[in-house]
Amino acid sequence: MNWPLWVGLPLLVLLYYASRKRTQPQSVQQVPSAVATSALKAKQTYDAFLVVDVEATCEEGKNFAYPNEIIEFPVYLMKWKDRIGGQASQLEIAAEFQTFVQPTWRPKLSKFCTDLTSITQEQVDAAPRFPEVLRSLRAFLVEHGVLEKTGKRRLKFCWATDGPWDVAEFVVKQAFISQIPVPDWLAGEALDVRQLVRNHLASNSKTVRGNLNISAQLGALGLPPFVGREHRGSDDAQNICRILQKLATEQVPIRPNLHINLRRRWAWMGKSGQILEDKI
Ligand code: AMP
Ligand code: MG
Ligand code: MG
């Protein structure tokens, strides 16, 4: 029997597509989804990260050796959303803590400092002082299951900051000025996120010249630009969270890379919290 061409050709085309539809989805479904995704997750040994970015008093032209007093202390608690068997790729913000802090040695903010941070004199005047902020922060960490009521660590966590300065320098200086010890839960190992980003980029044969500030890190990681205002502690910290979330999806083990030296001293540190003005 001779089929006419106008019946035979469309029939052949139909038969060809029907056979493709049957075979293609089956071959995709044969890969179990759990296996496919776990291959994209790194082993993550830390339970939580406390992302902090402090703002502090500052004077134009003075470097980081200055006796800066903390004026904003925002903390974002990040935890794994999908950790199974130690493997995870999704970090989420579980809770946030934000406060301004009242400086005591130089209570008046410089114009340079207000312009840089957008923090106003009224905001710091109305704020608690550093020892009280530490008490509130400790209560927050107990409330969210990070610390025991005794102050002992309940979760395996570390502080995470942009660069090595926030805890290792600003907090150490502030504790000296406030004449209080740095609590155990704020000491120990920390994560310098900027350094982690630098290492990650280098391992992908990418180098970023110059200042790898938060904006530059976001750009280098292919993320959308900085959200909020740079040098406002809470905005800086939220953008650091975005960077950590991205690193987590790129299978980077997120863990400490910095030891905080509580004995660090600056030339202006006299006895019992005294600031030697001639050494600044
Ligand atoms: P950042 O987290 O980059 O906003 O910086 C934290 C703190 O470092 C600021 O609140 C200032 O006290 C100080 N700081 C940052 N940039 C400068 C600068 N260019 N000159 C003096 N101090 C600065
Ligand atoms: Mg900072
Ligand atoms: Mg900042």
PDB file of N, CA and C in Angstrom, residues 24 74 130 159 208:
ATOM      1  N   GLN A  24      13.275  10.920  27.277  1.00  0.00           N
ATOM      2  CA  GLN A  24      14.028  11.996  27.934  1.00  0.00           C
ATOM      3  C   GLN A  24      13.733  12.193  29.416  1.00  0.00           C
ATOM      4  N   PRO A  74      25.370  46.162  65.782  1.00  0.00           N
ATOM      5  CA  PRO A  74      24.325  45.288  65.237  1.00  0.00           C
ATOM      6  C   PRO A  74      24.848  43.852  65.117  1.00  0.00           C
ATOM      7  N   PHE A 130      28.286  50.959  76.742  1.00  0.00           N
ATOM      8  CA  PHE A 130      28.766  49.644  76.288  1.00  0.00           C
ATOM      9  C   PHE A 130      28.517  48.495  77.286  1.00  0.00           C
ATOM     10  N   TRP A 159      32.090  34.605  65.672  1.00  0.00           N
ATOM     11  CA  TRP A 159      31.772  35.955  65.213  1.00  0.00           C
ATOM     12  C   TRP A 159      32.298  36.110  63.796  1.00  0.00           C
ATOM     13  N   VAL A 208      41.334  40.355  42.997  1.00  0.00           N
ATOM     14  CA  VAL A 208      40.759  41.707  42.984  1.00  0.00           C
ATOM     15  C   VAL A 208      41.830  42.636  43.510  1.00  0.00           C
TER      16      VAL A 208
END
